XYZ file of N, CA and C in Angstrom:
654
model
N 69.815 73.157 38.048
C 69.874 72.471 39.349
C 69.272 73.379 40.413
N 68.233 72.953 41.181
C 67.804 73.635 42.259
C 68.493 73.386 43.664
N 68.252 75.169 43.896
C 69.085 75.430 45.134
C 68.386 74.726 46.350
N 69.367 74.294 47.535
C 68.561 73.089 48.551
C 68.068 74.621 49.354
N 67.246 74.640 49.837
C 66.200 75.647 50.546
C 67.087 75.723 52.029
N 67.594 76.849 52.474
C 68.283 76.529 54.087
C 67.095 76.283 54.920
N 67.587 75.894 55.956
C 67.183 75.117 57.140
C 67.046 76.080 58.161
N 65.914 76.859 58.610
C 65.487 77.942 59.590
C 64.375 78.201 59.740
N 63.784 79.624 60.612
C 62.577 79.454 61.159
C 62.175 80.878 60.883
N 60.845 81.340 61.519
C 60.629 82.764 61.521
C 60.220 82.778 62.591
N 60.720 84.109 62.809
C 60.349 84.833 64.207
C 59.972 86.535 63.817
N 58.593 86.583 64.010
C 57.942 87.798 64.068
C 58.073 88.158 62.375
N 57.409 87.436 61.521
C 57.653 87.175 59.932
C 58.823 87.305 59.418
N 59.747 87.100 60.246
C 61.709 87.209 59.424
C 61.990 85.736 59.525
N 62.534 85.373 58.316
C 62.913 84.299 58.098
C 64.377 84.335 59.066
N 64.905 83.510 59.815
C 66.025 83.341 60.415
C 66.767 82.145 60.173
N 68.053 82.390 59.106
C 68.823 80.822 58.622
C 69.685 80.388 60.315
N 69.539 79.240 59.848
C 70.243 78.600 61.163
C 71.638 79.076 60.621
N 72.319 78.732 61.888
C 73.795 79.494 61.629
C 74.002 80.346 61.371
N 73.179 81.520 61.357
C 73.385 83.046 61.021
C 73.760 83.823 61.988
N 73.963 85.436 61.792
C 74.654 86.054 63.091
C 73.196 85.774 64.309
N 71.753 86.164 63.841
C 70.912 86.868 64.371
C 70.117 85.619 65.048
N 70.755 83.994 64.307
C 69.986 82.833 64.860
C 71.109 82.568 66.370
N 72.242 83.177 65.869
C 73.361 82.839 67.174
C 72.727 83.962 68.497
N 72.497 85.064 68.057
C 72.015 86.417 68.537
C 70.749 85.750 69.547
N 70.105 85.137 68.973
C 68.505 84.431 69.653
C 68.970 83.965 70.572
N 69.901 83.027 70.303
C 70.088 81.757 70.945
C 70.611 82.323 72.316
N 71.557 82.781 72.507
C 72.278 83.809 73.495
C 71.451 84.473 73.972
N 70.809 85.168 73.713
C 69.236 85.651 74.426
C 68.272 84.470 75.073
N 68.063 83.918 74.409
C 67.064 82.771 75.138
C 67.733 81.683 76.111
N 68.990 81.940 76.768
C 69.978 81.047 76.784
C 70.745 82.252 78.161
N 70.209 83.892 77.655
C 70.784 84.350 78.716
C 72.068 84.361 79.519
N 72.762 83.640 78.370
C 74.498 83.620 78.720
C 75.038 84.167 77.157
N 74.642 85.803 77.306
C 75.589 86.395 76.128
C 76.341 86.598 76.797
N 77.730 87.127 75.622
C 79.046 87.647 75.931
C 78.953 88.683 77.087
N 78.407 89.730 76.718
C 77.683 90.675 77.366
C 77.716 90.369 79.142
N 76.554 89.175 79.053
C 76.448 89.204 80.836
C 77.443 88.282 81.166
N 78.331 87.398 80.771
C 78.937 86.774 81.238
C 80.211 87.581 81.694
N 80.858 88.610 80.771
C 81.280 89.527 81.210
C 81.105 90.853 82.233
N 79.606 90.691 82.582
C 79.541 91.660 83.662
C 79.713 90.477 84.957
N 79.175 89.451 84.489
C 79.290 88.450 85.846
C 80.738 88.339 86.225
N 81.615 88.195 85.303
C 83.212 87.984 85.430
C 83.720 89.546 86.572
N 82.817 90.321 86.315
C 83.234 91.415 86.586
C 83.079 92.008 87.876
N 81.904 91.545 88.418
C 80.813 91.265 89.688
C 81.907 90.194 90.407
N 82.114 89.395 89.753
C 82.753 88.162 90.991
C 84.144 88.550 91.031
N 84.884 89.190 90.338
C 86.189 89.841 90.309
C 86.074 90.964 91.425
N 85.361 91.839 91.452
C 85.063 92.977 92.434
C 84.943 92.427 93.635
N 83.972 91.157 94.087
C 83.526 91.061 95.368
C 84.844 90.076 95.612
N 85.215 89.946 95.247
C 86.544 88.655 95.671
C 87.832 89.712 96.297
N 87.871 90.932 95.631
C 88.727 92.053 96.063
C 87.987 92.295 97.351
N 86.681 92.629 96.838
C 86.510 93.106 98.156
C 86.518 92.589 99.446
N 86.362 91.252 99.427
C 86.708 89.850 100.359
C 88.324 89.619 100.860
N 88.888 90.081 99.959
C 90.627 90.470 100.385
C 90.638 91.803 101.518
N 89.909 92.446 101.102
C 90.262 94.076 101.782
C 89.203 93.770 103.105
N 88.792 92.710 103.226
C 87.884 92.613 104.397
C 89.156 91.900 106.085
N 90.352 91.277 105.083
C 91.409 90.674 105.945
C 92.276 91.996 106.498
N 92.104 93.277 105.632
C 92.712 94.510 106.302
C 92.044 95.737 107.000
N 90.838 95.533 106.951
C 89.764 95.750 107.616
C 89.837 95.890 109.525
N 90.022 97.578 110.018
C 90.240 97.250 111.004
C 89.593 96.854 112.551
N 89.577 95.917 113.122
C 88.389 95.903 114.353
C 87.175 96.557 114.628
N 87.658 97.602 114.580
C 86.319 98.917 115.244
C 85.444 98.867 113.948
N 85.997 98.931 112.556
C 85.218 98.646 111.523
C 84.231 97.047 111.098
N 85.613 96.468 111.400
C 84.753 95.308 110.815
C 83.473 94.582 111.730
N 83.920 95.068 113.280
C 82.879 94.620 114.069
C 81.362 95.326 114.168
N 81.465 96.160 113.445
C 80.146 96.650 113.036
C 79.068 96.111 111.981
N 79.649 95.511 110.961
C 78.986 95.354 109.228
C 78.343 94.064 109.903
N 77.160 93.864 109.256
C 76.064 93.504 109.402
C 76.527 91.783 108.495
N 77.673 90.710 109.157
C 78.028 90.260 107.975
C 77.409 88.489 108.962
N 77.218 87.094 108.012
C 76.486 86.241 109.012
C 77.950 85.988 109.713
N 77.767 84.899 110.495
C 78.896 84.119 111.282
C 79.859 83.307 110.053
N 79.370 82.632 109.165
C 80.169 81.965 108.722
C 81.441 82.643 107.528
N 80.677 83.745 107.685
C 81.582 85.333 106.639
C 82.656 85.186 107.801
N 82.141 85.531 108.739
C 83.105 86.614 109.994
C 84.259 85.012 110.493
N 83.681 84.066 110.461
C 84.451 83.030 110.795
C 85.654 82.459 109.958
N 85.075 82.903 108.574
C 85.965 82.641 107.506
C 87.394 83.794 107.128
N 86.570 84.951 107.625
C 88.196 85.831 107.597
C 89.087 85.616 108.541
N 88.454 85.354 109.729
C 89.307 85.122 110.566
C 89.926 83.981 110.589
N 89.888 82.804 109.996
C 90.596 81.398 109.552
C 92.031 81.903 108.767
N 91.258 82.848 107.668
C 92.099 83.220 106.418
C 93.238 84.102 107.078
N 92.643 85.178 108.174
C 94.419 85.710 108.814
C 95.214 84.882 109.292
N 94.483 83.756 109.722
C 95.519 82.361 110.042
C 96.611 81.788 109.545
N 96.022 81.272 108.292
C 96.354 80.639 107.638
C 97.979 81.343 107.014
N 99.193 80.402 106.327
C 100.012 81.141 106.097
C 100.571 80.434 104.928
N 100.181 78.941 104.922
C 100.631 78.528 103.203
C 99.667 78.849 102.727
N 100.260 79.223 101.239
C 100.359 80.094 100.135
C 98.923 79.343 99.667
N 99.064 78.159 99.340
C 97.748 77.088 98.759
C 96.754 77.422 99.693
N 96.691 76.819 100.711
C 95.894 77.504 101.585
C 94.997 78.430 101.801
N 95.742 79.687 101.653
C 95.630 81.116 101.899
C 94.403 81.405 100.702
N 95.004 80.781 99.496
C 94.231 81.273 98.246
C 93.053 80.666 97.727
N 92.839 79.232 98.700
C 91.552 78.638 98.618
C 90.561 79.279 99.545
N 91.342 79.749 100.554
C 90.453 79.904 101.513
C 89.985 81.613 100.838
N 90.336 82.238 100.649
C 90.026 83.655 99.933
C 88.676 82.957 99.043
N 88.738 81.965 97.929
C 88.277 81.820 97.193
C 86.705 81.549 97.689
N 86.954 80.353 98.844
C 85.495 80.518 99.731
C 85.246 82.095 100.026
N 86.070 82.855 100.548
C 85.107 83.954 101.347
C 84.695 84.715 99.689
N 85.521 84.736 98.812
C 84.865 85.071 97.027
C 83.102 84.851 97.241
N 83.013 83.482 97.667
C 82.112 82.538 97.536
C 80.887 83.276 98.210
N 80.998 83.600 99.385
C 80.286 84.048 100.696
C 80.183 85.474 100.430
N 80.803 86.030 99.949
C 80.559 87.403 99.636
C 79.300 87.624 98.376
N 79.789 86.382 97.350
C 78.780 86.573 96.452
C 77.050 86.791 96.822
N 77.089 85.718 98.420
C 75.942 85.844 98.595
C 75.224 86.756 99.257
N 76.064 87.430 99.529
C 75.499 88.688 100.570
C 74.715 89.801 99.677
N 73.378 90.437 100.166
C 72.426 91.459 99.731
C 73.560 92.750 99.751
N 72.447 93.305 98.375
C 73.422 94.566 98.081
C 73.333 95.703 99.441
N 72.341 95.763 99.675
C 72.768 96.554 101.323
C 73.884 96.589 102.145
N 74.187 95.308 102.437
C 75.241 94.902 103.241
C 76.403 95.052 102.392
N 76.105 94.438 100.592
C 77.704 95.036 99.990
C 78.313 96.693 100.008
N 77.184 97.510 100.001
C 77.395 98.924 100.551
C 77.442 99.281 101.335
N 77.676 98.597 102.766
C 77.973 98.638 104.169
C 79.706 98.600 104.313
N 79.710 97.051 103.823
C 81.394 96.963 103.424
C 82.230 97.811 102.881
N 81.311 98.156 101.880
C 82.415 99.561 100.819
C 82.606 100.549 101.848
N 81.418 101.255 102.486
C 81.637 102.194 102.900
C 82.743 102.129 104.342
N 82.665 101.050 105.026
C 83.876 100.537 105.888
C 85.233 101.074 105.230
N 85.590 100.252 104.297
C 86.433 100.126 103.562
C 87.039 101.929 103.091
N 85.840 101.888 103.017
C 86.285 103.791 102.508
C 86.804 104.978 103.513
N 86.308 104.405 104.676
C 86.087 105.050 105.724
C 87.566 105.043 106.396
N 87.822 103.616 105.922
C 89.619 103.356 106.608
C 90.420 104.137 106.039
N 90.071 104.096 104.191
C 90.644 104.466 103.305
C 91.287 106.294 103.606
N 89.918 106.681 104.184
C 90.175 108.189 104.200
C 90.822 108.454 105.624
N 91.117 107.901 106.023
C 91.929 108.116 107.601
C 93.595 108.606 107.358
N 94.024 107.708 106.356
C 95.530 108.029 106.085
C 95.466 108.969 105.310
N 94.743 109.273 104.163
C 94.737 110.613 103.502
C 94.249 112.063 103.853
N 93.798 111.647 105.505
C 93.520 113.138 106.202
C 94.741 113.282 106.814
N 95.578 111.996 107.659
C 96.556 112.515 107.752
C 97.981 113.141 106.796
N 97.820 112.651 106.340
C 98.924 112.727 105.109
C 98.225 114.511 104.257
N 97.137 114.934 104.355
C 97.112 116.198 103.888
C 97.269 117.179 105.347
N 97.174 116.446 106.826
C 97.267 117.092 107.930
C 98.658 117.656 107.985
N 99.861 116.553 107.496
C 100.919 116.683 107.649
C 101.515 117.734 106.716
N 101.207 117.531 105.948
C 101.102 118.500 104.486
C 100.768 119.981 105.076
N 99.739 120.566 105.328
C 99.425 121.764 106.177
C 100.756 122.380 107.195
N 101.016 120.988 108.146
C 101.815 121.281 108.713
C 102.924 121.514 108.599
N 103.661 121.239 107.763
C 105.242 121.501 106.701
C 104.726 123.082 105.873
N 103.426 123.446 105.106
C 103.490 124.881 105.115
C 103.328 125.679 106.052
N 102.905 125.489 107.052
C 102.769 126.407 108.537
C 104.195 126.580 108.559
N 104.958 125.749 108.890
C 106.795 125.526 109.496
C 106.897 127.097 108.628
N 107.036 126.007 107.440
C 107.888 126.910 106.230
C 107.563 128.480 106.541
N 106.364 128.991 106.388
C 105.624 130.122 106.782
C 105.869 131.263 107.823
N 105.625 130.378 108.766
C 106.239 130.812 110.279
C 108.039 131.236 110.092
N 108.638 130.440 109.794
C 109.991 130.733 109.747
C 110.764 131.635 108.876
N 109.617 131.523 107.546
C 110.100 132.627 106.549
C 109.245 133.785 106.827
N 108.436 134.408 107.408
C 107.398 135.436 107.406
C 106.992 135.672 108.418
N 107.306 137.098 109.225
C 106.949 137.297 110.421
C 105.747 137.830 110.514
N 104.687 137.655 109.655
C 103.320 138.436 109.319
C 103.141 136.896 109.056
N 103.134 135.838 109.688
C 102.678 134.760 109.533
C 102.441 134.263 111.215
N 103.346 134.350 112.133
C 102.685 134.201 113.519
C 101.631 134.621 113.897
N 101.383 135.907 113.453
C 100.691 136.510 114.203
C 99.331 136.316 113.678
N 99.043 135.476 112.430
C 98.029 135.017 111.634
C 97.933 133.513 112.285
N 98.727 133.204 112.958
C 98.580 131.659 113.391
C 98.561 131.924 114.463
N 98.634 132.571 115.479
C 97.773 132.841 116.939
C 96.119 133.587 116.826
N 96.434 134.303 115.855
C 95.142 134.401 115.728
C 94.018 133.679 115.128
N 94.277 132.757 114.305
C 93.298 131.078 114.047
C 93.514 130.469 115.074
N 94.655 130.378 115.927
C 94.765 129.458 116.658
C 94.873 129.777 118.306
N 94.175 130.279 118.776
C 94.668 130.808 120.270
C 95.105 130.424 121.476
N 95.000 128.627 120.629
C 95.446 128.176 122.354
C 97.038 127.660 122.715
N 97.537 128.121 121.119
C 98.917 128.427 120.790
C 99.998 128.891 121.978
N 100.385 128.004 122.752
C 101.300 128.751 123.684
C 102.467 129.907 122.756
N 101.890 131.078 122.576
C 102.462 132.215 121.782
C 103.977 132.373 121.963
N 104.149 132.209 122.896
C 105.487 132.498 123.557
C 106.875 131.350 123.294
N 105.687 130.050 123.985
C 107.012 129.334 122.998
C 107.252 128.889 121.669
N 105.940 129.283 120.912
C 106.054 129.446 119.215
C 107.199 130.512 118.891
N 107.055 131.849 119.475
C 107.991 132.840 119.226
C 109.437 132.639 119.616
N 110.048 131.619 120.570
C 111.244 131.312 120.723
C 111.526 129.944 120.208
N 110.678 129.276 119.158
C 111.423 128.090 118.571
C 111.453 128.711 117.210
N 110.594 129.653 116.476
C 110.834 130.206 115.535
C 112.320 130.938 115.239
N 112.133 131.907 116.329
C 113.419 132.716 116.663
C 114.708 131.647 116.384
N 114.821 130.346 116.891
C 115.929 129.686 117.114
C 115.694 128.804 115.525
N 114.964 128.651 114.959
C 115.030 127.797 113.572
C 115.370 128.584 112.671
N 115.534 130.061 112.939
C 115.461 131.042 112.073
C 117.103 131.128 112.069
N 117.865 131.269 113.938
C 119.333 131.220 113.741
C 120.107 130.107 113.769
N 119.118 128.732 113.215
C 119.938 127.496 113.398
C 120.569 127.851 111.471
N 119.045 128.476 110.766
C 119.236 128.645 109.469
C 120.696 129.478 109.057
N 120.758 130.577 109.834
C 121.484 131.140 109.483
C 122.961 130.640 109.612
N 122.911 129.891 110.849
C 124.474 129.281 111.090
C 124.963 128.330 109.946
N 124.096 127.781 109.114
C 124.677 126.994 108.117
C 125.598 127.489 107.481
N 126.395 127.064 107.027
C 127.893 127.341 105.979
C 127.127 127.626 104.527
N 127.948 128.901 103.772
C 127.500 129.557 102.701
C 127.911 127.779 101.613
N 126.449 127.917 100.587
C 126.418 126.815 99.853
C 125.882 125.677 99.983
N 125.974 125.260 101.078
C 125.605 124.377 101.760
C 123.701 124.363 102.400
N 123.290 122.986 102.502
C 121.243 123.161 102.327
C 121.682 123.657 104.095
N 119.964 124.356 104.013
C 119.998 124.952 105.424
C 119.922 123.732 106.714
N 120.349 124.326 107.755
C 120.566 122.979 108.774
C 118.721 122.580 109.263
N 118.281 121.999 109.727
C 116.991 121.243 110.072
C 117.589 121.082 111.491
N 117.411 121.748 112.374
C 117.965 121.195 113.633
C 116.728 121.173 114.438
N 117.067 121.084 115.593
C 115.589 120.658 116.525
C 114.582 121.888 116.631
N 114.789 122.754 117.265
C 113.983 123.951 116.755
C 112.850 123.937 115.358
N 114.018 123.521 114.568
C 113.043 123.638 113.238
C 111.895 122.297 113.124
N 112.244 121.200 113.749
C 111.564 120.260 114.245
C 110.331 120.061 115.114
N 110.623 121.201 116.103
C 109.919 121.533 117.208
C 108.471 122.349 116.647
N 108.931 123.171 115.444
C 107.900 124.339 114.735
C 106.823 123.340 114.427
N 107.189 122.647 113.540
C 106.266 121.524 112.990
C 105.562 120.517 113.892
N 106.021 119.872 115.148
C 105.438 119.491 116.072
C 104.445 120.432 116.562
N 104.591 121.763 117.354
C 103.824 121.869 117.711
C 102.527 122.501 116.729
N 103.141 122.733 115.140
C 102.239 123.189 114.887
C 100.899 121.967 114.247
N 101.608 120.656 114.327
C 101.449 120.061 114.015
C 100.188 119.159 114.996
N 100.164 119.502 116.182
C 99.364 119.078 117.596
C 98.209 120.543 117.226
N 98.354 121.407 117.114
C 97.586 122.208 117.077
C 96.295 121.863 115.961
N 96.863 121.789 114.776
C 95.997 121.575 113.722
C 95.503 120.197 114.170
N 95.609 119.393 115.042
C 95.267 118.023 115.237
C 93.764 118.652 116.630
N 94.369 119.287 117.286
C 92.966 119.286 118.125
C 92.289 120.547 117.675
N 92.378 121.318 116.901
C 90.975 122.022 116.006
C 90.610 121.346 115.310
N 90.801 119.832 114.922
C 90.203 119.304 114.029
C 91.032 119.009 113.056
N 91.068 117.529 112.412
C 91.967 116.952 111.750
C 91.104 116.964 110.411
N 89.499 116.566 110.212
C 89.027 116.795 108.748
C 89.028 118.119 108.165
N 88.681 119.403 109.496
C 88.950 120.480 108.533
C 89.926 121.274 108.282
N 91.074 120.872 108.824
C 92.470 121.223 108.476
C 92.505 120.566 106.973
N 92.426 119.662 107.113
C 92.809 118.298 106.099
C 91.843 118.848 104.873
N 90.741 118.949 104.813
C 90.200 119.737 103.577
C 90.574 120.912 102.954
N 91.138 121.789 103.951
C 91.794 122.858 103.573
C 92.959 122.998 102.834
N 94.203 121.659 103.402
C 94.902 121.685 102.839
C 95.276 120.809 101.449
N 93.748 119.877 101.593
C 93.572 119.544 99.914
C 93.352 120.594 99.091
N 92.295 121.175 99.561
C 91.837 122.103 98.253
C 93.525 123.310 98.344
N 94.488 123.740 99.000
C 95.539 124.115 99.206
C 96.172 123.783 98.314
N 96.251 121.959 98.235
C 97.214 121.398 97.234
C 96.335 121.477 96.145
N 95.421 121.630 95.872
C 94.865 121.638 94.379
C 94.997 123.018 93.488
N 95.099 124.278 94.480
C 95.492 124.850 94.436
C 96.864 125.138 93.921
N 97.908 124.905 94.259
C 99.328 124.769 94.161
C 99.520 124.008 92.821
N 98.378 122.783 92.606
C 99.202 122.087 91.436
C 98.646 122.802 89.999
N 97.513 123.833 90.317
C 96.887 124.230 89.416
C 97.453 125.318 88.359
């Protein structure tokens, strides 16, 4: 009994059976919806739809800059409106929509907005950080003032040296056993040292005391 001959073609002298991996393989190629890109597309419209969320927390001074049309800028501002839930999540889904269409220029305008906010709380938050080891420093180490008037000179010296002095005997008054007291004095250290590192500059304090903490965790 003869075998029925399969049913296929050649491409570039290879015989290709229909229904095979490499005839499915073609097809998806010529068809341009493989697994492949449909998954980067899933991935692309997942990203800009986030990023269309983070455009509703986006603050004034930022967002009024980005290069975005009217019907973008009209649509977030509907969406802070809005407060049912249905609502809320269609209307996101348009600005999904509107974002898709925007040139990659302008999508790297947004990011960098976005980033820009991003790094505002994490300069403070390593500013503050600096400033809790200054306290500590100052109060435990008297070869530590005199290293912090000298970075810092516009340090009213004098009343650094009498809130130290007094955080030093609020410490001591605590009862044996018991955590040391935090009273205003010791409060006061950190304020002002805390205004200081703010007008020499809040990024290069703030770098310092990253690479500080990287330091420490190392």
């Amino acid at each position: 009994m003869s075998r029925k001959p399969k049913k296929g073609y050649f491409v570039r002298g290879e015989f290709v059976a229909e229904g095979s991996e490499l005839d499915l393989e073609l097809k998806r190629e010529l068809k341009g919806t493989d697994d492949a890109s449909r998954t980067d597309l899933k991935r692309e419209s997942t990203e800009l739809q986030k990023l269309g969320e983070d455009l509703l927390a986006l603050r004034a001074s930022l967002f009024d800059k980005l290069p975005l049309d009217e019907k973008l800028v009209d649509a977030v501002a509907e969406a802070k409106r809005i407060t049912n839930f249905e609502g809320k999540r269609r209307q996101m889904q348009f600005i999904g929509k509107l974002m898709r269409k925007l040139d990659a220029e302008t999508l790297d305008t947004v990011r960098a907005a976005l980033a820009e906010q991003h790094r505002a709380p994490a300069e403070e938050t390593a500013m503050l950080h600096e400033a809790e080891r200054w306290r500590d420093r100052l109060i435990a180490d008297d070869d530590a003032l005199g290293g912090w008037i000298e970075t810092h000179p516009a340090t009213d010296a004098q009343q650094l040296r009498a809130l130290v002095r007094q955080a030093r005997k609020d410490i001591k008054a605590g009862k044996p056993g018991e955590a040391p007291r935090q009273a205003k004095a010791y409060r006061d250290v950190f304020q002002l040292v805390r205004e200081q590192l703010a007008v020499h500059g809040t990024a290069d304090h703030a770098a310092e005391a990253a690479e500080q903490e990287r330091e420490d965790d190392a």
